[in-house]
Amino acid sequence: MLSQREYEDLLWKINHIPSTITGKKRHNLRTTFKKKLHEHELATKYPPFEPLKFEQYFINFRTTDSTLIHLIDQIKSTSVFTLDTESILIPYRPNAPALIQVQIILSESFSSVVLIEMCHLPRAHEHTFTLVKQFFQTLFNTDKNIFIWGAISELHNFCSYNLFTYEQLDLCNPINLQDAFKTHWNTQHPHQPTTSASTNYSECICEECLGFQKKKTWSLQNAVAFELSRWLDKRQTTSNFDIGLDPTLYHFNSAEIAHRQSLIRYAVYDCLSMQQIMLKLKLIERQESNINPSNEIITATVNDLTNIACDDDQHDLQATNNFEPISPADIQDASTPRQQQTLTKAERHRIHNRTCTLKQRKRYYKTEIIISNIDRRFTIKNIKEIIKSYGVPFSAVNFSTSSTTRKRSVHIGMRNSSQINDYQHRIDHLFTTSHYNRFINDRRTYRSSNKR
């Protein structure tokens, strides 16, 4: 939000563009000023957009195979998604594709948002790359309804990364939410002519009275403002989305992490705001879910698996499909309620598996040791190996990351609750940065001695 002085300065600049700036440059400069002014007006009028609960993932060269398998299973378990893309500006050249955001809508109140970092993908010969291709192959399927604020053609430039093909894009079922919203608004808000007796000239909110051209499409920001009465921050529109957003991708300082967090929030909120518009337009049914019963937003990085690692086995959490399939024809009659379809045998089986997995997870973590602020370079495998060396019996190990401080904690499910104080005393000093450095040095020393 601009200060009063900045606001007045911006108004002055709009009306006093130097006469020496002409043509396209003048038009672009005026457009930039107007966008900043519009951003300020929305930020002043509406409260910030607030998302529903979600879980955040990154796909890049550090993503584990188990994370990708878990995400593929989530895609298989539902039929409703949102998708968006981000590109970077290159002077005198077309924009370069940098990021794909996919929201896997598991219920009305909970979803997974996946950020695929195109400039930081695994190498093509690696198995992880094959799993990323499988992720898109599972998504771009005729039984998946993918809502996009625009056309599926915005993905064409991303085909150069060899994760999917033009033919696969032709097979999927994209739904242009931007067009659907324009149709909805014009249907719900026809022009209301004012009479000479009327003293209120702000009652009509048709496109023309709002100052929108009939042939122009709605921006997502305007749709969120007028339909949800929220301000969707779009100040990061032309940012460098290719720098590596995952905070575990490289070693970043606090300023670099803060900058990346603002870019992540921008990218994620585009998908999450589309979801709320879909709910408002009744394009998907409102249903509660027990998938994530907590009130806390969970933010998972590449190693923050939501599946449980029990000894050497991994139990992937299965999601429940709580939405009816949607076809483009349904949009024409979005206001008509649809009846819930009877669950198929396969869907009932998934729900049963999900329930069993949650019960199993609760049992594994009935008694646990939590070690906070650990070094992010420790993997699940490292931690399990170290815990075993200290003679501590455990049933499961998992990570969690604070959505505010970004600090990581490790959760260790215990088999023997009677000696938990003793076990905690043995290991609660571990997994710090100094411990990681000693751990790596010991490994190098061990390997060097074996080579002699």
XYZ file of C-alpha atoms in Angstrom:
452
model
C 0.000 0.000 0.000
C 1.308 3.452 -0.924
C 1.818 6.261 1.548
C -0.197 9.440 1.018
C 2.850 11.154 -0.431
C 3.584 8.237 -2.794
C -0.067 8.170 -3.859
C -0.110 11.900 -4.683
C 3.227 11.578 -6.476
C 1.855 8.737 -8.608
C -1.235 10.765 -9.558
C 1.027 13.621 -10.612
C 3.204 11.338 -12.743
C 0.157 9.910 -14.582
C -0.916 13.403 -15.604
C 2.568 14.776 -16.314
C 4.350 12.218 -18.476
C 7.084 14.148 -20.333
C 6.188 15.021 -23.924
C 9.547 13.623 -25.004
C 8.254 10.115 -24.193
C 5.999 9.103 -27.068
C 4.458 6.119 -28.791
C 4.663 2.665 -27.208
C 6.985 3.794 -24.412
C 4.488 6.425 -23.333
C 1.636 3.930 -23.427
C 3.616 1.347 -21.407
C 4.661 3.909 -18.801
C 1.097 5.136 -18.374
C -0.125 1.511 -18.054
C 2.490 0.824 -15.357
C 1.438 3.891 -13.368
C -2.243 2.952 -13.643
C -1.564 -0.591 -12.427
C 0.221 0.748 -9.356
C -2.670 3.118 -8.703
C -5.231 0.309 -9.118
C -3.215 -1.925 -6.760
C -3.235 0.818 -4.126
C -6.978 1.428 -4.485
C -7.795 -2.281 -4.054
C -5.407 -2.614 -1.093
C -7.089 0.379 0.544
C -10.642 -0.814 -0.074
C -10.416 -4.558 0.635
C -8.715 -6.771 3.252
C -5.919 -9.055 1.973
C -6.878 -12.381 0.411
C -6.807 -15.273 2.887
C -6.407 -18.833 1.562
C -8.041 -22.017 2.757
C -5.761 -24.629 4.338
C -3.134 -26.011 1.981
C 0.053 -28.009 1.860
C 2.953 -26.742 -0.234
C 5.422 -28.771 -2.301
C 8.282 -27.995 -4.664
C 9.367 -30.074 -7.626
C 13.013 -29.577 -8.585
C 16.255 -31.577 -8.649
C 16.127 -32.043 -4.861
C 12.660 -33.576 -4.809
C 12.656 -37.163 -3.574
C 11.032 -40.000 -5.489
C 8.741 -40.731 -2.553
C 7.429 -37.152 -2.616
C 6.611 -37.436 -6.320
C 4.929 -40.806 -5.845
C 2.830 -39.292 -3.063
C 1.776 -36.382 -5.309
C 0.940 -38.718 -8.201
C -1.280 -40.713 -5.827
C -3.016 -37.489 -4.805
C -3.693 -36.619 -8.452
C -5.166 -40.073 -9.005
C -7.498 -39.638 -6.035
C -9.290 -36.480 -7.193
C -10.577 -34.874 -10.384
C -10.463 -31.112 -9.724
C -7.366 -28.948 -10.128
C -6.309 -25.379 -10.743
C -3.253 -24.512 -12.821
C -1.256 -21.353 -13.424
C 2.124 -20.454 -14.909
C 4.773 -17.777 -14.417
C 7.341 -16.566 -16.921
C 10.242 -14.144 -16.743
C 10.779 -11.053 -18.876
C 13.760 -11.042 -21.244
C 14.481 -7.758 -23.083
C 13.738 -7.905 -26.815
C 12.843 -11.599 -26.621
C 9.706 -13.636 -25.787
C 9.044 -14.340 -22.115
C 10.835 -17.438 -20.814
C 8.690 -20.083 -19.031
C 9.846 -20.521 -15.442
C 7.177 -21.935 -13.109
C 4.054 -24.099 -13.193
C 1.676 -24.054 -10.226
C -0.724 -26.981 -9.801
C -3.320 -27.086 -7.041
C -4.611 -30.571 -6.219
C -8.004 -29.886 -4.643
C -8.619 -32.698 -2.180
C -11.636 -31.094 -0.492
C -13.327 -27.721 -0.104
C -11.125 -26.950 2.876
C -7.795 -28.567 2.014
C -5.510 -28.925 -0.995
C -1.923 -29.430 -2.090
C -0.187 -26.723 -4.119
C 2.793 -27.894 -6.157
C 5.372 -25.474 -7.595
C 7.307 -27.021 -10.487
C 10.554 -25.078 -10.902
C 11.341 -25.483 -14.590
C 14.850 -23.993 -14.390
C 15.874 -26.361 -11.588
C 14.600 -29.735 -12.790
C 16.501 -33.022 -12.342
C 18.571 -34.240 -15.289
C 16.662 -35.998 -18.040
C 18.420 -39.345 -17.474
C 17.504 -39.490 -13.775
C 14.593 -41.538 -12.454
C 13.236 -38.467 -10.678
C 12.764 -36.759 -14.055
C 10.748 -39.766 -15.238
C 8.499 -39.418 -12.179
C 7.972 -35.711 -12.921
C 6.840 -36.700 -16.420
C 4.502 -39.255 -14.847
C 3.128 -36.481 -12.617
C 2.011 -34.543 -15.710
C 0.903 -37.662 -17.569
C -1.457 -38.454 -14.685
C -2.683 -34.852 -14.545
C -3.298 -34.323 -18.264
C -6.009 -36.925 -18.524
C -9.551 -36.751 -19.866
C -11.077 -37.455 -16.438
C -9.255 -34.518 -14.796
C -10.903 -31.082 -14.729
C -8.182 -28.421 -14.825
C -9.322 -24.851 -14.166
C -7.100 -22.164 -15.689
C -7.454 -18.381 -15.662
C -7.100 -18.274 -19.434
C -6.390 -20.884 -22.094
C -4.395 -24.117 -21.950
C -2.197 -22.663 -24.694
C -0.174 -20.823 -22.035
C 1.464 -24.192 -21.380
C 2.706 -24.569 -24.955
C 5.982 -22.763 -24.233
C 6.649 -25.209 -21.400
C 6.689 -28.194 -23.782
C 10.344 -27.394 -24.503
C 11.260 -28.905 -21.117
C 10.112 -32.341 -22.374
C 7.878 -33.043 -19.387
C 4.753 -33.227 -21.551
C 3.787 -32.839 -25.192
C 1.284 -30.829 -27.210
C -0.643 -34.067 -27.749
C -0.980 -34.590 -23.995
C -2.317 -31.054 -23.591
C -4.903 -31.819 -26.262
C -6.062 -34.851 -24.273
C -6.709 -33.011 -21.012
C -9.943 -31.305 -19.990
C -9.119 -27.603 -19.424
C -11.830 -25.248 -18.185
C -11.287 -21.545 -18.819
C -12.350 -20.026 -15.499
C -11.705 -16.541 -16.841
C -14.400 -16.952 -19.503
C -16.716 -18.699 -17.034
C -16.411 -15.804 -14.598
C -17.170 -13.194 -17.282
C -20.310 -15.112 -18.265
C -21.319 -15.425 -14.619
C -20.825 -11.728 -13.882
C -22.796 -10.558 -16.906
C -25.619 -12.962 -16.040
C -25.767 -11.976 -12.382
C -25.169 -8.253 -12.884
C -27.011 -6.933 -15.959
C -27.073 -3.199 -16.504
C -29.471 -1.356 -14.193
C -30.533 1.919 -15.843
C -30.814 4.853 -13.472
C -33.894 7.023 -13.412
C -34.142 10.752 -12.895
C -35.615 10.058 -9.455
C -32.647 7.936 -8.432
C -30.043 9.600 -6.227
C -27.708 6.587 -6.016
C -25.563 6.311 -9.126
C -23.330 3.534 -7.798
C -25.938 0.766 -7.651
C -25.167 -0.746 -11.052
C -22.107 -2.995 -11.152
C -22.341 -4.232 -14.716
C -19.078 -4.344 -16.672
C -19.808 -1.051 -18.421
C -20.591 0.834 -15.216
C -17.471 -0.611 -13.576
C -15.435 0.774 -16.450
C -14.546 -2.627 -17.966
C -14.688 -3.101 -21.726
C -17.147 -5.765 -22.809
C -14.673 -7.412 -25.162
C -11.933 -7.527 -22.525
C -11.448 -10.425 -20.116
C -11.371 -10.003 -16.341
C -8.070 -10.065 -14.480
C -7.904 -12.514 -11.600
C -7.220 -9.623 -9.245
C -10.424 -7.805 -10.257
C -12.461 -11.002 -10.013
C -11.190 -11.609 -6.459
C -11.926 -7.989 -5.541
C -15.467 -7.766 -6.886
C -16.598 -11.352 -6.217
C -14.775 -12.149 -2.962
C -14.236 -8.591 -1.646
C -10.542 -9.317 -1.109
C -7.305 -7.753 -2.313
C -5.088 -10.195 -4.215
C -1.572 -8.745 -4.147
C -0.168 -8.690 -7.698
C 2.923 -6.560 -7.134
C 5.232 -9.497 -7.943
C 3.811 -10.041 -11.449
C 7.071 -9.446 -13.344
C 9.433 -11.006 -10.796
C 12.321 -13.418 -11.326
C 10.530 -16.731 -10.779
C 13.537 -18.644 -12.130
C 15.884 -17.965 -9.185
C 14.965 -21.122 -7.236
C 12.103 -20.650 -4.793
C 12.516 -23.738 -2.633
C 14.385 -22.562 0.500
C 16.211 -25.909 0.663
C 17.420 -25.712 -2.936
C 20.569 -23.757 -2.124
C 22.026 -21.900 0.873
C 20.221 -18.552 1.184
C 20.576 -15.716 3.660
C 17.568 -14.294 5.503
C 16.946 -11.534 2.932
C 17.016 -14.017 0.056
C 14.615 -16.341 1.874
C 12.222 -13.456 2.601
C 12.235 -12.449 -1.085
C 11.518 -16.012 -2.150
C 8.696 -16.282 0.372
C 6.971 -13.287 -1.230
C 7.288 -14.891 -4.675
C 5.994 -18.216 -3.358
C 3.003 -16.514 -1.746
C 2.211 -14.750 -5.007
C 2.420 -17.972 -7.052
C 0.435 -20.079 -4.579
C -2.303 -17.488 -4.015
C -3.113 -17.376 -7.737
C -4.281 -21.003 -7.538
C -5.920 -20.707 -4.120
C -7.912 -17.617 -5.146
C -9.217 -19.454 -8.224
C -10.448 -22.209 -5.921
C -12.473 -19.735 -3.851
C -13.999 -18.234 -7.004
C -14.958 -21.733 -8.152
C -16.665 -22.313 -4.802
C -18.459 -18.966 -4.976
C -19.703 -19.748 -8.495
C -20.714 -23.254 -7.360
C -18.537 -24.899 -9.993
C -17.475 -27.364 -7.309
C -19.480 -28.604 -4.350
C -18.799 -27.436 -0.799
C -17.931 -30.412 1.389
C -16.011 -30.789 4.592
C -13.195 -33.259 4.844
C -11.173 -34.990 7.552
C -8.011 -34.970 5.471
C -6.355 -32.266 7.542
C -8.299 -31.775 10.780
C -5.872 -29.210 12.242
C -6.412 -25.482 11.896
C -2.798 -24.892 10.939
C -1.483 -24.357 7.423
C 1.154 -26.966 6.714
C 4.045 -25.871 4.503
C 6.057 -28.801 3.198
C 9.339 -28.449 1.368
C 10.847 -31.110 -0.861
C 11.944 -33.311 2.015
C 8.914 -32.635 4.224
C 7.020 -35.784 3.323
C 3.480 -36.077 4.474
C 3.797 -39.824 4.199
C 5.187 -41.594 7.247
C 8.563 -43.282 7.174
C 8.234 -46.315 9.427
C 11.593 -48.062 9.808
C 12.530 -48.742 6.153
C 8.937 -48.710 4.892
C 6.978 -45.680 3.713
C 3.220 -45.348 3.970
C 1.833 -42.770 1.551
C -1.245 -40.937 2.731
C -4.099 -41.328 0.292
C -6.485 -38.441 -0.366
C -10.227 -38.733 -0.744
C -12.016 -37.477 -3.839
C -14.768 -35.182 -2.569
C -15.777 -33.571 -5.861
C -17.989 -34.451 -8.742
C -16.388 -34.432 -12.191
C -17.080 -31.179 -14.005
C -17.476 -30.747 -17.735
C -17.454 -27.446 -19.644
C -21.205 -27.827 -20.162
C -21.732 -27.632 -16.412
C -20.445 -24.059 -16.413
C -23.420 -22.905 -18.447
C -25.699 -23.929 -15.603
C -23.397 -23.259 -12.666
C -26.181 -21.963 -10.451
C -28.124 -25.228 -10.653
C -27.271 -27.548 -7.740
C -25.983 -30.984 -8.716
C -26.659 -34.160 -6.796
C -23.740 -35.978 -5.233
C -22.808 -39.087 -7.182
C -22.837 -42.433 -5.420
C -19.327 -43.489 -4.482
C -17.871 -46.241 -6.630
C -16.216 -49.319 -5.197
C -12.783 -47.872 -5.986
C -13.635 -44.589 -4.223
C -14.915 -46.429 -1.145
C -11.675 -48.444 -1.175
C -9.595 -45.239 -1.262
C -11.566 -43.777 1.645
C -11.051 -46.988 3.622
C -7.297 -46.921 2.917
C -7.120 -43.271 3.897
C -8.872 -43.937 7.209
C -6.576 -46.849 7.993
C -3.492 -44.766 7.167
C -4.570 -41.932 9.453
C -5.234 -44.377 12.289
C -1.823 -45.923 11.697
C -0.190 -42.504 11.723
C -1.890 -41.623 15.007
C -0.665 -44.883 16.513
C 2.933 -44.325 15.365
C 3.038 -40.826 16.872
C 1.040 -41.470 20.045
C 4.313 -40.945 21.939
C 6.897 -38.819 20.188
C 10.066 -36.804 20.666
C 10.212 -33.473 18.838
C 13.576 -31.833 18.186
C 13.190 -28.258 16.938
C 15.328 -26.040 14.717
C 17.356 -28.838 13.154
C 19.781 -28.418 10.259
C 17.817 -28.720 7.021
C 20.503 -30.842 5.336
C 19.708 -33.898 7.461
C 17.568 -36.387 5.541
C 15.110 -38.912 6.974
C 17.630 -41.642 6.185
C 20.415 -39.773 8.016
C 18.275 -39.208 11.085
C 17.103 -42.811 11.296
C 20.683 -44.023 10.981
C 21.842 -41.707 13.778
C 18.944 -42.541 16.107
C 19.671 -46.261 15.719
C 23.341 -45.664 16.589
C 22.219 -44.100 19.899
C 20.163 -47.201 20.756
C 16.798 -45.431 20.616
C 13.929 -47.633 19.341
C 11.484 -45.695 17.145
C 8.425 -46.410 15.025
C 8.428 -43.475 12.587
C 10.322 -40.322 11.621
C 8.966 -37.256 9.855
C 9.644 -33.545 9.334
C 7.547 -30.431 9.899
C 8.329 -26.828 8.937
C 6.985 -23.696 10.579
C 4.981 -21.596 8.108
C 6.188 -18.397 9.815
C 9.818 -18.933 10.886
C 10.609 -21.606 8.246
C 12.489 -23.565 10.939
C 12.394 -27.335 10.652
C 11.605 -29.859 13.387
C 11.900 -33.623 13.374
C 9.136 -35.793 14.890
C 10.245 -39.203 16.161
C 7.517 -41.684 17.052
C 8.582 -43.872 19.981
C 7.922 -47.557 20.530
C 8.587 -47.539 24.271
C 6.922 -44.689 26.165
C 8.194 -45.809 29.586
C 11.767 -44.693 28.820
C 11.019 -41.634 26.715
C 12.812 -39.250 29.109
C 15.994 -41.292 28.860
C 15.739 -41.507 25.055
C 15.089 -37.786 24.753
C 18.145 -37.024 26.890
C 20.264 -39.154 24.545
C 19.288 -37.394 21.307
C 17.805 -33.948 22.032
C 21.205 -32.266 21.422
C 21.532 -33.791 17.934
C 20.811 -32.578 14.381
C 22.205 -29.070 14.796
C 24.442 -27.422 12.177
C 27.607 -28.299 14.129
C 26.367 -31.892 14.422
C 25.800 -32.032 10.656
C 29.342 -30.806 9.978
C 30.758 -33.465 12.327
C 28.508 -36.092 10.731
C 29.765 -35.271 7.218
C 33.414 -35.129 8.316
C 33.115 -38.514 10.047
C 31.656 -40.006 6.864
C 34.470 -38.600 4.738
C 37.070 -39.902 7.161
C 35.437 -43.349 7.165
C 35.352 -43.480 3.362
C 38.975 -42.344 3.074
C 40.171 -45.007 5.506
C 38.304 -47.721 3.566
C 40.022 -46.726 0.325
C 43.498 -47.322 1.751
